[in-house]
Every structure is written in C-alpha cells, then in structure tokens.
Tab-separated table of C-alpha atoms in Angstrom:
chain	number	residue	atom	x	y	z
A	17	GLU	CA	-42.348	78.581	67.681
A	18	THR	CA	-43.337	76.364	70.569
A	19	GLY	CA	-42.116	75.955	74.125
A	20	VAL	CA	-39.341	78.172	75.392
A	21	THR	CA	-36.927	79.834	72.978
A	22	GLN	CA	-33.681	81.612	73.718
A	23	THR	CA	-31.513	83.885	71.626
A	24	PRO	CA	-28.714	83.999	70.873
A	25	ARG	CA	-27.672	80.375	71.214
A	26	HIS	CA	-23.994	81.296	71.431
A	27	LEU	CA	-22.393	84.545	72.556
A	28	VAL	CA	-18.773	85.578	72.912
A	29	MET	CA	-18.185	88.873	74.627
A	30	GLY	CA	-15.326	90.832	76.073
A	31	MET	CA	-15.221	91.910	79.667
A	32	THR	CA	-16.142	95.489	78.793
A	33	ASN	CA	-19.048	94.663	76.486
A	34	LYS	CA	-22.757	95.009	77.154
A	35	LYS	CA	-25.059	92.373	75.753
A	36	SER	CA	-28.502	90.952	76.438
A	37	LEU	CA	-29.936	87.455	76.432
A	38	LYS	CA	-33.533	86.998	75.384
A	39	CYS	CA	-36.044	84.363	76.400
A	40	GLU	CA	-39.579	83.919	75.104
A	41	GLN	CA	-42.143	81.384	76.260
A	42	HIS	CA	-45.101	80.347	74.138
A	43	LEU	CA	-46.847	78.304	76.832
A	44	GLY	CA	-49.035	80.908	78.506
A	45	HIS	CA	-47.101	80.555	81.751
A	46	ASN	CA	-46.971	83.122	84.528
A	47	ALA	CA	-43.528	82.453	85.992
A	48	MET	CA	-40.117	82.686	84.334
A	49	TYR	CA	-36.627	81.879	85.552
A	50	TRP	CA	-32.953	82.366	84.749
A	51	TYR	CA	-30.453	79.647	85.647
A	52	LYS	CA	-26.704	79.329	85.265
A	53	GLN	CA	-25.306	75.915	84.325
A	54	SER	CA	-21.571	75.475	84.778
A	55	ALA	CA	-19.627	72.301	84.154
A	56	LYS	CA	-19.707	69.820	87.042
A	57	LYS	CA	-21.916	72.065	89.176
A	58	PRO	CA	-25.631	71.975	89.932
A	59	LEU	CA	-27.885	74.378	88.112
A	60	GLU	CA	-27.874	77.675	89.937
A	61	LEU	CA	-31.111	79.623	90.151
A	62	MET	CA	-30.444	83.278	89.433
A	63	PHE	CA	-33.794	85.052	89.168
A	64	VAL	CA	-37.494	84.250	89.388
A	65	TYR	CA	-40.295	86.353	87.991
A	66	SER	CA	-43.911	85.644	88.807
A	67	LEU	CA	-46.554	87.690	87.013
A	68	GLU	CA	-43.781	90.026	85.855
A	69	GLU	CA	-42.662	90.759	89.402
A	70	ARG	CA	-39.246	89.619	90.573
A	71	VAL	CA	-39.730	87.268	93.499
A	72	GLU	CA	-36.243	85.817	93.813
A	73	ASN	CA	-32.796	87.275	93.389
A	74	ASN	CA	-30.382	84.595	94.428
A	75	SER	CA	-27.414	86.755	95.474
A	76	VAL	CA	-26.491	87.370	91.872
A	77	PRO	CA	-23.834	90.028	91.148
A	78	SER	CA	-25.177	93.323	89.849
A	79	ARG	CA	-23.395	92.835	86.522
A	80	PHE	CA	-26.393	90.602	85.713
A	81	SER	CA	-29.612	92.583	85.389
A	82	PRO	CA	-32.914	90.873	84.565
A	83	GLU	CA	-35.929	92.429	82.918
A	84	CYS	CA	-39.411	91.010	82.469
A	85	PRO	CA	-41.535	93.370	80.365
A	86	ASN	CA	-44.450	90.920	80.152
A	87	SER	CA	-45.250	87.350	81.097
A	88	SER	CA	-43.937	85.972	77.800
A	89	HIS	CA	-40.542	87.666	77.663
A	90	LEU	CA	-37.528	87.672	79.907
A	91	PHE	CA	-34.187	89.350	79.344
A	92	LEU	CA	-30.830	89.104	81.064
A	93	HIS	CA	-28.706	92.188	80.552
A	94	LEU	CA	-24.975	91.626	80.910
A	95	HIS	CA	-22.233	94.183	81.502
A	96	THR	CA	-18.601	94.076	82.611
A	97	LEU	CA	-18.672	90.317	83.014
A	98	GLN	CA	-15.790	88.204	84.290
A	99	PRO	CA	-14.320	85.085	82.651
A	100	GLU	CA	-15.839	82.956	85.432
A	101	ASP	CA	-19.257	84.024	84.180
A	102	SER	CA	-18.744	81.833	81.122
A	103	ALA	CA	-21.465	79.185	81.295
A	104	LEU	CA	-24.717	77.998	79.777
A	105	TYR	CA	-27.558	80.311	80.743
A	106	LEU	CA	-30.931	78.644	80.808
A	107	CYS	CA	-34.352	80.184	80.807
A	108	ALA	CA	-37.390	78.312	82.080
A	109	SER	CA	-41.065	78.960	82.594
A	110	SER	CA	-43.851	77.395	84.621
A	111	GLN	CA	-47.580	77.809	84.955
A	112	GLU	CA	-46.989	79.308	88.367
A	113	SER	CA	-43.922	79.267	90.566
A	114	GLY	CA	-43.761	75.879	92.247
A	115	TYR	CA	-45.009	73.904	89.263
A	116	GLU	CA	-42.868	71.952	86.832
A	117	GLN	CA	-40.600	74.102	84.739
A	118	TYR	CA	-40.009	73.970	81.008
A	119	PHE	CA	-36.564	74.874	79.810
A	120	GLY	CA	-35.193	76.584	76.749
A	121	PRO	CA	-32.091	75.370	74.912
A	122	GLY	CA	-29.828	77.871	76.630
A	123	THR	CA	-27.305	80.484	75.579
A	124	ARG	CA	-23.675	79.367	75.678
A	125	LEU	CA	-21.805	82.440	76.920
A	126	THR	CA	-18.061	82.837	76.700
A	127	VAL	CA	-16.429	85.851	78.331
A	128	THR	CA	-12.951	86.627	77.012
B	12	ALA	CA	-29.277	75.033	103.802
B	13	GLN	CA	-31.522	72.982	101.582
B	14	SER	CA	-29.693	70.734	99.159
B	15	VAL	CA	-30.172	67.883	96.718
B	16	SER	CA	-27.618	65.110	96.470
B	17	GLN	CA	-27.227	62.679	93.601
B	18	HIS	CA	-24.978	59.828	94.631
B	19	ASN	CA	-23.551	58.860	91.276
B	20	HIS	CA	-21.733	61.288	89.016
B	21	HIS	CA	-21.241	58.874	86.133
B	22	VAL	CA	-22.923	55.543	85.546
B	23	ILE	CA	-21.976	53.185	82.726
B	24	LEU	CA	-24.335	50.344	81.823
B	25	SER	CA	-24.840	47.896	79.023
B	26	GLU	CA	-28.109	47.805	77.135
B	27	ALA	CA	-30.869	45.862	78.918
B	28	ALA	CA	-29.290	46.433	82.327
B	29	SER	CA	-31.441	47.836	85.096
B	30	LEU	CA	-30.934	51.387	86.274
B	31	GLU	CA	-31.341	53.075	89.611
B	32	LEU	CA	-30.124	56.601	90.226
B	33	GLY	CA	-30.168	57.884	93.765
B	34	CYS	CA	-31.455	61.263	94.887
B	35	ASN	CA	-31.701	62.584	98.429
B	36	TYR	CA	-32.750	65.991	99.607
B	37	SER	CA	-32.439	67.879	102.840
B	38	TYR	CA	-35.635	69.704	103.708
B	39	GLY	CA	-38.184	68.806	106.330
B	40	GLY	CA	-41.246	70.421	104.815
B	41	THR	CA	-43.545	69.585	101.942
B	42	VAL	CA	-41.827	69.231	98.599
B	43	ASN	CA	-42.536	68.669	94.946
B	44	LEU	CA	-40.038	66.346	93.297
B	45	PHE	CA	-38.830	66.117	89.716
B	46	TRP	CA	-36.441	64.277	87.481
B	47	TYR	CA	-35.194	66.042	84.387
B	48	VAL	CA	-33.158	64.598	81.546
B	49	GLN	CA	-30.751	66.346	79.194
B	50	TYR	CA	-29.905	64.364	76.059
B	51	PRO	CA	-26.681	65.299	74.266
B	52	GLY	CA	-27.127	68.619	72.514
B	53	GLN	CA	-30.695	69.031	73.714
B	54	HIS	CA	-32.387	71.069	76.393
B	55	LEU	CA	-33.589	69.893	79.777
B	56	GLN	CA	-36.823	67.930	79.603
B	57	LEU	CA	-39.147	66.821	82.361
B	58	LEU	CA	-38.987	63.069	82.865
B	59	LEU	CA	-41.456	62.731	85.733
B	60	LYS	CA	-42.794	64.539	88.758
B	61	TYR	CA	-44.276	63.860	92.172
B	62	PHE	CA	-46.632	66.266	93.900
B	63	SER	CA	-48.770	64.031	96.114
B	64	GLY	CA	-50.591	60.695	96.187
B	65	ASP	CA	-49.057	57.408	95.077
B	66	PRO	CA	-45.345	57.635	95.907
B	67	LEU	CA	-44.482	55.506	92.884
B	68	VAL	CA	-44.707	57.711	89.827
B	69	LYS	CA	-44.297	56.774	86.211
B	70	GLY	CA	-42.782	59.025	83.627
B	71	ILE	CA	-41.966	58.979	79.971
B	72	LYS	CA	-39.863	56.350	78.195
B	73	GLY	CA	-40.414	53.669	80.843
B	74	PHE	CA	-38.875	55.560	83.740
B	75	GLU	CA	-40.337	55.543	87.221
B	76	ALA	CA	-39.380	57.001	90.581
B	77	GLU	CA	-40.316	56.255	94.138
B	78	PHE	CA	-40.708	58.873	96.835
B	79	ILE	CA	-39.744	57.579	100.262
B	80	LYS	CA	-40.544	60.358	102.670
B	81	SER	CA	-38.828	58.775	105.669
B	82	LYS	CA	-35.580	58.580	103.701
B	83	PHE	CA	-35.925	61.957	101.973
B	84	SER	CA	-35.291	60.081	98.752
B	85	PHE	CA	-36.648	60.089	95.218
B	86	ASN	CA	-34.737	57.457	93.279
B	87	LEU	CA	-35.121	57.025	89.539
B	88	ARG	CA	-35.442	53.549	88.051
B	89	LYS	CA	-35.761	51.837	84.709
B	90	PRO	CA	-35.862	48.032	84.392
B	91	SER	CA	-34.042	47.849	81.050
B	92	VAL	CA	-32.020	50.728	79.619
B	93	GLN	CA	-31.443	51.442	75.966
B	94	TRP	CA	-28.578	53.141	74.179
B	95	SER	CA	-30.901	56.102	73.588
B	96	ASP	CA	-31.106	56.663	77.357
B	97	THR	CA	-27.566	58.014	77.297
B	98	ALA	CA	-27.981	61.454	78.822
B	99	GLU	CA	-27.502	63.483	81.961
B	100	TYR	CA	-30.172	63.124	84.627
B	101	PHE	CA	-31.009	65.773	87.186
B	102	CYS	CA	-33.048	65.402	90.325
B	103	ALA	CA	-34.795	68.581	91.489
B	104	VAL	CA	-36.791	69.511	94.537
B	105	ASN	CA	-39.217	72.386	94.818
B	106	ILE	CA	-39.353	73.621	98.369
B	107	GLY	CA	-41.862	76.021	99.820
B	108	TYR	CA	-43.841	75.795	96.612
B	109	ASN	CA	-46.919	77.186	98.250
B	110	GLN	CA	-44.974	80.320	99.058
B	111	GLY	CA	-43.679	80.830	95.574
B	112	GLY	CA	-41.363	77.907	95.244
B	113	LYS	CA	-37.662	77.456	94.627
B	114	LEU	CA	-36.323	74.625	92.507
B	115	ILE	CA	-33.066	73.157	93.780
B	116	PHE	CA	-31.146	70.828	91.476
B	117	GLY	CA	-28.728	68.046	92.202
B	118	GLN	CA	-25.377	68.068	90.442
B	119	GLY	CA	-26.529	65.589	87.823
B	120	THR	CA	-25.677	61.997	86.918
B	121	GLU	CA	-24.234	61.227	83.532
B	122	LEU	CA	-25.521	57.923	82.183
B	123	SER	CA	-23.652	56.162	79.403
B	124	VAL	CA	-25.318	53.100	77.895
B	125	LYS	CA	-23.118	50.833	75.817
B	126	PRO	CA	-24.805	49.107	72.858
C-alpha cells in the first residue's frame, strides 16, 4: 500500500451504533488530520495530530473521538451520531503540520 | 475569521479554452498556498503549492498559479483545458504554519470541460 489509506470506504450506521474509521499513512509523515466534506460546503478541519499529540480540535462534537496510537495510524471513533453527520470523512497526512497534505480516498458515512 | 473564497462554483468550458479560477483569502500574515484537484471518484490530489520565492508557480498537468500578495489572491490558470481536466478544484491556505499550521479550504469550483 502506498500513500494514505482509509477503511472502510463506505459505512452505514444507525444513530445508536458505535463504529470506528481507520486511516493509515505510508509516507513517514509526522502530522495527520481528519476532515469532514459535506456537499456544497468547504472541507471542515476536525482534528490535527502532530507527533501523536492532538494540536487542534476544531469545536467538534464529543460524539466524534479521535485516537492516534502512533504516527502512522489515526482513528475516528463514532458514537450516537446524528443524520447531519452523514458526509465524506477524509484523512490526510503531512511531513509536519504546515506542509502540503496528502489525502486518503475518504469514508462515505451515512447515518440513518 | 480567516476564510478562503473561490469566486466560481461551476465553470463550463470547451476543450482548448483558457481557464482561470479565482481564489482570495482573508489573512494578513504569512501564508502557504495550495490548489488541490479532485477528479470524479478519486481522492484529493495536490496540484501546486506556493511557499515563497517566485510568485508564479507551476504545477502538474500544465497548471500554474500566481500569488498576488497585495490582492490576497492565488488564481489558478491553464492556457488550454482538456476534457480530462473535468474535476473539482479547491484552493487552500495554510495560516500560521510556523505555529503548527491550519489548512483552510475554499468551497471548491466544479469544472466541466466539454469535448
């Protein structure tokens, strides 16, 4: 695998479910990011991790919980989501925060 | 609050036409500037970037962009588009990058190129 990978690519979950999104980067980068991409809206930065330490939490509801166990892996734990949380969730990485970011293909999340 | 504005939401061109997509940002400090492209069904890819130096930067696939500091602009250009350029284009600005950085995206411009 090369670049940034995300699993699953598609996820349908009920409002009471708990699920996790996984991101893995194979680029040797030190910073990782979660974004939310909704139709007709700019990408919204959710979380930033630099050297496994969270450096940005962009007023994201607590039903989204990130985890960065090492510099190559990033998770987004989801629980009791709302239908308006349905979107494409993108993971990205960069050499360091501030440098150009490389994006994964995203997870298309549908909350029913 | 800092923001990035892309003037055109949807642009339709014929092949061989010239392209210019506008991007303006609101931030008075030092910035890094990027254009990303998202082809149908594919992930976001870096098209070009500006950090410092020559304000006219060249990217992949014949694209270029010019940073005009006085206008807070970073417009994307291509002299002759192809059908394969059909995609969504995002301008992004990294502010405060020397304090960790935060990438702010514009809302995107959808480009449709007719063969």
